[in-house]
Amino acid sequence: MADARRLAACSLALLATACAQKIEVADGETLIVGKTHYRLRAVQAPAAQKACAEGWDASGEARRALMSLVQGHRIVCEERGLDPYRRVLAVCRADGVDLGSTMVSRGLAWSSGPSYVGVER
């Protein structure tokens, strides 16, 4: 019986390890999950190395915000096609929270389609 419990515990540990996601944040609108690049659909974050007139690092702030939104959370991305750079357009959620909506509502990205126009206002 003890061997069966030990085997079950080991199986659960392996399952948890196998399901762990490696997530990187390329910029304020792009996640890399495993080998797949997901671009948040209907969202436009400041371009890389883009600073506002006051010197505020807009692109860096957007990237850091997206990193904090995904860190330690379960990420699920629903694919919605490809962009011109062959990144997968997706609606991505962190523990069920829409990342595109959150980035727009915090003023760290703009709505680039009808999905988040109301949020942007």
mmCIF file with all atom_site columns, C-alpha atoms in Angstrom:
data_model
loop_
_atom_site.group_PDB
_atom_site.id
_atom_site.type_symbol
_atom_site.label_atom_id
_atom_site.label_alt_id
_atom_site.label_comp_id
_atom_site.label_asym_id
_atom_site.label_entity_id
_atom_site.label_seq_id
_atom_site.pdbx_PDB_ins_code
_atom_site.Cartn_x
_atom_site.Cartn_y
_atom_site.Cartn_z
_atom_site.occupancy
_atom_site.B_iso_or_equiv
_atom_site.pdbx_formal_charge
_atom_site.auth_seq_id
_atom_site.auth_comp_id
_atom_site.auth_asym_id
_atom_site.auth_atom_id
_atom_site.pdbx_PDB_model_num
ATOM 1   C CA . MET A 1 1   ? 0.000   0.000  0.000   1.00 0.00 ? 1   MET A CA 1
ATOM 2   C CA . ALA A 1 2   ? 2.850   2.418  0.834   1.00 0.00 ? 2   ALA A CA 1
ATOM 3   C CA . ASP A 1 3   ? 4.391   1.680  -2.574  1.00 0.00 ? 3   ASP A CA 1
ATOM 4   C CA . ALA A 1 4   ? 1.106   2.560  -4.297  1.00 0.00 ? 4   ALA A CA 1
ATOM 5   C CA . ARG A 1 5   ? 0.925   5.914  -2.423  1.00 0.00 ? 5   ARG A CA 1
ATOM 6   C CA . ARG A 1 6   ? 4.548   6.673  -3.265  1.00 0.00 ? 6   ARG A CA 1
ATOM 7   C CA . LEU A 1 7   ? 3.900   5.852  -6.960  1.00 0.00 ? 7   LEU A CA 1
ATOM 8   C CA . ALA A 1 8   ? 0.792   8.065  -6.974  1.00 0.00 ? 8   ALA A CA 1
ATOM 9   C CA . ALA A 1 9   ? 2.722   10.962 -5.387  1.00 0.00 ? 9   ALA A CA 1
ATOM 10  C CA . CYS A 1 10  ? 5.528   10.530 -7.905  1.00 0.00 ? 10  CYS A CA 1
ATOM 11  C CA . SER A 1 11  ? 3.035   10.479 -10.797 1.00 0.00 ? 11  SER A CA 1
ATOM 12  C CA . LEU A 1 12  ? 1.457   13.730 -9.558  1.00 0.00 ? 12  LEU A CA 1
ATOM 13  C CA . ALA A 1 13  ? 4.879   15.367 -9.282  1.00 0.00 ? 13  ALA A CA 1
ATOM 14  C CA . LEU A 1 14  ? 5.755   14.333 -12.840 1.00 0.00 ? 14  LEU A CA 1
ATOM 15  C CA . LEU A 1 15  ? 2.425   15.604 -14.124 1.00 0.00 ? 15  LEU A CA 1
ATOM 16  C CA . ALA A 1 16  ? 2.936   18.972 -12.423 1.00 0.00 ? 16  ALA A CA 1
ATOM 17  C CA . THR A 1 17  ? 6.432   19.260 -13.910 1.00 0.00 ? 17  THR A CA 1
ATOM 18  C CA . ALA A 1 18  ? 5.243   18.278 -17.378 1.00 0.00 ? 18  ALA A CA 1
ATOM 19  C CA . CYS A 1 19  ? 2.472   20.893 -17.249 1.00 0.00 ? 19  CYS A CA 1
ATOM 20  C CA . ALA A 1 20  ? 4.741   23.738 -16.113 1.00 0.00 ? 20  ALA A CA 1
ATOM 21  C CA . GLN A 1 21  ? 4.874   26.489 -18.719 1.00 0.00 ? 21  GLN A CA 1
ATOM 22  C CA . LYS A 1 22  ? 7.961   28.418 -19.704 1.00 0.00 ? 22  LYS A CA 1
ATOM 23  C CA . ILE A 1 23  ? 6.676   31.912 -20.425 1.00 0.00 ? 23  ILE A CA 1
ATOM 24  C CA . GLU A 1 24  ? 8.695   34.829 -21.729 1.00 0.00 ? 24  GLU A CA 1
ATOM 25  C CA . VAL A 1 25  ? 7.506   38.353 -22.440 1.00 0.00 ? 25  VAL A CA 1
ATOM 26  C CA . ALA A 1 26  ? 9.034   39.793 -25.614 1.00 0.00 ? 26  ALA A CA 1
ATOM 27  C CA . ASP A 1 27  ? 7.334   43.183 -25.337 1.00 0.00 ? 27  ASP A CA 1
ATOM 28  C CA . GLY A 1 28  ? 4.097   44.725 -24.096 1.00 0.00 ? 28  GLY A CA 1
ATOM 29  C CA . GLU A 1 29  ? 2.002   42.732 -26.544 1.00 0.00 ? 29  GLU A CA 1
ATOM 30  C CA . THR A 1 30  ? 3.886   39.477 -27.178 1.00 0.00 ? 30  THR A CA 1
ATOM 31  C CA . LEU A 1 31  ? 4.171   36.354 -25.049 1.00 0.00 ? 31  LEU A CA 1
ATOM 32  C CA . ILE A 1 32  ? 6.360   33.379 -25.845 1.00 0.00 ? 32  ILE A CA 1
ATOM 33  C CA . VAL A 1 33  ? 4.950   30.162 -24.407 1.00 0.00 ? 33  VAL A CA 1
ATOM 34  C CA . GLY A 1 34  ? 7.282   27.288 -25.147 1.00 0.00 ? 34  GLY A CA 1
ATOM 35  C CA . LYS A 1 35  ? 8.223   27.931 -28.776 1.00 0.00 ? 35  LYS A CA 1
ATOM 36  C CA . THR A 1 36  ? 5.035   29.739 -29.774 1.00 0.00 ? 36  THR A CA 1
ATOM 37  C CA . HIS A 1 37  ? 4.947   33.539 -30.070 1.00 0.00 ? 37  HIS A CA 1
ATOM 38  C CA . TYR A 1 38  ? 1.523   34.912 -29.176 1.00 0.00 ? 38  TYR A CA 1
ATOM 39  C CA . ARG A 1 39  ? 0.674   38.488 -30.058 1.00 0.00 ? 39  ARG A CA 1
ATOM 40  C CA . LEU A 1 40  ? -2.206  39.833 -27.996 1.00 0.00 ? 40  LEU A CA 1
ATOM 41  C CA . ARG A 1 41  ? -5.073  40.302 -30.430 1.00 0.00 ? 41  ARG A CA 1
ATOM 42  C CA . ALA A 1 42  ? -6.514  43.819 -30.866 1.00 0.00 ? 42  ALA A CA 1
ATOM 43  C CA . VAL A 1 43  ? -3.811  45.410 -28.698 1.00 0.00 ? 43  VAL A CA 1
ATOM 44  C CA . GLN A 1 44  ? -0.962  47.752 -29.661 1.00 0.00 ? 44  GLN A CA 1
ATOM 45  C CA . ALA A 1 45  ? 1.699   48.412 -27.031 1.00 0.00 ? 45  ALA A CA 1
ATOM 46  C CA . PRO A 1 46  ? 4.455   51.032 -27.401 1.00 0.00 ? 46  PRO A CA 1
ATOM 47  C CA . ALA A 1 47  ? 7.214   49.974 -29.796 1.00 0.00 ? 47  ALA A CA 1
ATOM 48  C CA . ALA A 1 48  ? 10.523  48.701 -28.446 1.00 0.00 ? 48  ALA A CA 1
ATOM 49  C CA . GLN A 1 49  ? 12.873  51.429 -27.240 1.00 0.00 ? 49  GLN A CA 1
ATOM 50  C CA . LYS A 1 50  ? 10.016  53.950 -27.469 1.00 0.00 ? 50  LYS A CA 1
ATOM 51  C CA . ALA A 1 51  ? 10.169  56.701 -24.881 1.00 0.00 ? 51  ALA A CA 1
ATOM 52  C CA . CYS A 1 52  ? 7.585   59.408 -24.383 1.00 0.00 ? 52  CYS A CA 1
ATOM 53  C CA . ALA A 1 53  ? 8.515   63.078 -24.787 1.00 0.00 ? 53  ALA A CA 1
ATOM 54  C CA . GLU A 1 54  ? 9.016   63.348 -21.021 1.00 0.00 ? 54  GLU A CA 1
ATOM 55  C CA . GLY A 1 55  ? 11.554  60.531 -21.172 1.00 0.00 ? 55  GLY A CA 1
ATOM 56  C CA . TRP A 1 56  ? 9.205   57.895 -19.712 1.00 0.00 ? 56  TRP A CA 1
ATOM 57  C CA . ASP A 1 57  ? 10.196  54.423 -20.995 1.00 0.00 ? 57  ASP A CA 1
ATOM 58  C CA . ALA A 1 58  ? 6.774   53.451 -22.342 1.00 0.00 ? 58  ALA A CA 1
ATOM 59  C CA . SER A 1 59  ? 7.833   50.212 -24.037 1.00 0.00 ? 59  SER A CA 1
ATOM 60  C CA . GLY A 1 60  ? 9.813   49.017 -21.022 1.00 0.00 ? 60  GLY A CA 1
ATOM 61  C CA . GLU A 1 61  ? 6.948   49.842 -18.668 1.00 0.00 ? 61  GLU A CA 1
ATOM 62  C CA . ALA A 1 62  ? 4.481   47.912 -20.860 1.00 0.00 ? 62  ALA A CA 1
ATOM 63  C CA . ARG A 1 63  ? 6.809   44.898 -20.987 1.00 0.00 ? 63  ARG A CA 1
ATOM 64  C CA . ARG A 1 64  ? 7.345   44.930 -17.211 1.00 0.00 ? 64  ARG A CA 1
ATOM 65  C CA . ALA A 1 65  ? 3.591   45.209 -16.618 1.00 0.00 ? 65  ALA A CA 1
ATOM 66  C CA . LEU A 1 66  ? 2.846   42.237 -18.874 1.00 0.00 ? 66  LEU A CA 1
ATOM 67  C CA . MET A 1 67  ? 5.574   40.233 -17.123 1.00 0.00 ? 67  MET A CA 1
ATOM 68  C CA . SER A 1 68  ? 3.984   40.940 -13.751 1.00 0.00 ? 68  SER A CA 1
ATOM 69  C CA . LEU A 1 69  ? 0.564   39.904 -15.082 1.00 0.00 ? 69  LEU A CA 1
ATOM 70  C CA . VAL A 1 70  ? 1.778   36.486 -16.265 1.00 0.00 ? 70  VAL A CA 1
ATOM 71  C CA . GLN A 1 71  ? 4.335   35.660 -13.569 1.00 0.00 ? 71  GLN A CA 1
ATOM 72  C CA . GLY A 1 72  ? 3.138   32.810 -11.397 1.00 0.00 ? 72  GLY A CA 1
ATOM 73  C CA . HIS A 1 73  ? -0.189  32.443 -13.214 1.00 0.00 ? 73  HIS A CA 1
ATOM 74  C CA . ARG A 1 74  ? -1.644  29.808 -15.511 1.00 0.00 ? 74  ARG A CA 1
ATOM 75  C CA . ILE A 1 75  ? -1.660  31.243 -19.037 1.00 0.00 ? 75  ILE A CA 1
ATOM 76  C CA . VAL A 1 76  ? -4.194  30.127 -21.633 1.00 0.00 ? 76  VAL A CA 1
ATOM 77  C CA . CYS A 1 77  ? -4.131  31.603 -25.144 1.00 0.00 ? 77  CYS A CA 1
ATOM 78  C CA . GLU A 1 78  ? -6.981  31.167 -27.643 1.00 0.00 ? 78  GLU A CA 1
ATOM 79  C CA . GLU A 1 79  ? -5.557  31.377 -31.156 1.00 0.00 ? 79  GLU A CA 1
ATOM 80  C CA . ARG A 1 80  ? -7.291  33.814 -33.535 1.00 0.00 ? 80  ARG A CA 1
ATOM 81  C CA . GLY A 1 81  ? -5.104  33.719 -36.688 1.00 0.00 ? 81  GLY A CA 1
ATOM 82  C CA . LEU A 1 82  ? -1.655  35.015 -37.679 1.00 0.00 ? 82  LEU A CA 1
ATOM 83  C CA . ASP A 1 83  ? -0.222  38.513 -37.990 1.00 0.00 ? 83  ASP A CA 1
ATOM 84  C CA . PRO A 1 84  ? 2.101   39.577 -40.868 1.00 0.00 ? 84  PRO A CA 1
ATOM 85  C CA . TYR A 1 85  ? 5.136   38.455 -38.824 1.00 0.00 ? 85  TYR A CA 1
ATOM 86  C CA . ARG A 1 86  ? 3.694   34.931 -38.437 1.00 0.00 ? 86  ARG A CA 1
ATOM 87  C CA . ARG A 1 87  ? 3.050   35.399 -34.722 1.00 0.00 ? 87  ARG A CA 1
ATOM 88  C CA . VAL A 1 88  ? -0.128  33.762 -33.531 1.00 0.00 ? 88  VAL A CA 1
ATOM 89  C CA . LEU A 1 89  ? -2.814  36.333 -32.754 1.00 0.00 ? 89  LEU A CA 1
ATOM 90  C CA . ALA A 1 90  ? -4.522  35.292 -29.544 1.00 0.00 ? 90  ALA A CA 1
ATOM 91  C CA . VAL A 1 91  ? -6.680  36.284 -26.641 1.00 0.00 ? 91  VAL A CA 1
ATOM 92  C CA . CYS A 1 92  ? -4.523  35.321 -23.668 1.00 0.00 ? 92  CYS A CA 1
ATOM 93  C CA . ARG A 1 93  ? -5.655  35.024 -20.081 1.00 0.00 ? 93  ARG A CA 1
ATOM 94  C CA . ALA A 1 94  ? -3.767  34.714 -16.812 1.00 0.00 ? 94  ALA A CA 1
ATOM 95  C CA . ASP A 1 95  ? -5.891  32.652 -14.426 1.00 0.00 ? 95  ASP A CA 1
ATOM 96  C CA . GLY A 1 96  ? -8.914  33.734 -16.483 1.00 0.00 ? 96  GLY A CA 1
ATOM 97  C CA . VAL A 1 97  ? -8.068  37.469 -16.607 1.00 0.00 ? 97  VAL A CA 1
ATOM 98  C CA . ASP A 1 98  ? -7.876  38.893 -20.150 1.00 0.00 ? 98  ASP A CA 1
ATOM 99  C CA . LEU A 1 99  ? -4.352  40.274 -20.585 1.00 0.00 ? 99  LEU A CA 1
ATOM 100 C CA . GLY A 1 100 ? -5.229  42.545 -23.526 1.00 0.00 ? 100 GLY A CA 1
ATOM 101 C CA . SER A 1 101 ? -8.080  44.169 -21.635 1.00 0.00 ? 101 SER A CA 1
ATOM 102 C CA . THR A 1 102 ? -5.896  44.637 -18.566 1.00 0.00 ? 102 THR A CA 1
ATOM 103 C CA . MET A 1 103 ? -3.061  46.241 -20.532 1.00 0.00 ? 103 MET A CA 1
ATOM 104 C CA . VAL A 1 104 ? -5.491  48.649 -22.228 1.00 0.00 ? 104 VAL A CA 1
ATOM 105 C CA . SER A 1 105 ? -7.340  49.494 -19.010 1.00 0.00 ? 105 SER A CA 1
ATOM 106 C CA . ARG A 1 106 ? -4.033  50.330 -17.303 1.00 0.00 ? 106 ARG A CA 1
ATOM 107 C CA . GLY A 1 107 ? -3.072  52.686 -20.138 1.00 0.00 ? 107 GLY A CA 1
ATOM 108 C CA . LEU A 1 108 ? -0.104  50.549 -21.216 1.00 0.00 ? 108 LEU A CA 1
ATOM 109 C CA . ALA A 1 109 ? -1.511  49.618 -24.632 1.00 0.00 ? 109 ALA A CA 1
ATOM 110 C CA . TRP A 1 110 ? -4.065  50.897 -27.114 1.00 0.00 ? 110 TRP A CA 1
ATOM 111 C CA . SER A 1 111 ? -7.043  49.101 -28.556 1.00 0.00 ? 111 SER A CA 1
ATOM 112 C CA . SER A 1 112 ? -6.319  48.256 -32.190 1.00 0.00 ? 112 SER A CA 1
ATOM 113 C CA . GLY A 1 113 ? -9.720  46.761 -32.920 1.00 0.00 ? 113 GLY A CA 1
ATOM 114 C CA . PRO A 1 114 ? -13.265 46.822 -31.631 1.00 0.00 ? 114 PRO A CA 1
ATOM 115 C CA . SER A 1 115 ? -12.624 44.357 -28.799 1.00 0.00 ? 115 SER A CA 1
ATOM 116 C CA . TYR A 1 116 ? -11.227 46.857 -26.275 1.00 0.00 ? 116 TYR A CA 1
ATOM 117 C CA . VAL A 1 117 ? -12.556 50.234 -27.492 1.00 0.00 ? 117 VAL A CA 1
ATOM 118 C CA . GLY A 1 118 ? -14.899 50.460 -24.497 1.00 0.00 ? 118 GLY A CA 1
ATOM 119 C CA . VAL A 1 119 ? -12.067 49.593 -22.131 1.00 0.00 ? 119 VAL A CA 1
ATOM 120 C CA . GLU A 1 120 ? -9.834  52.252 -23.682 1.00 0.00 ? 120 GLU A CA 1
ATOM 121 C CA . ARG A 1 121 ? -12.438 54.980 -23.130 1.00 0.00 ? 121 ARG A CA 1
#
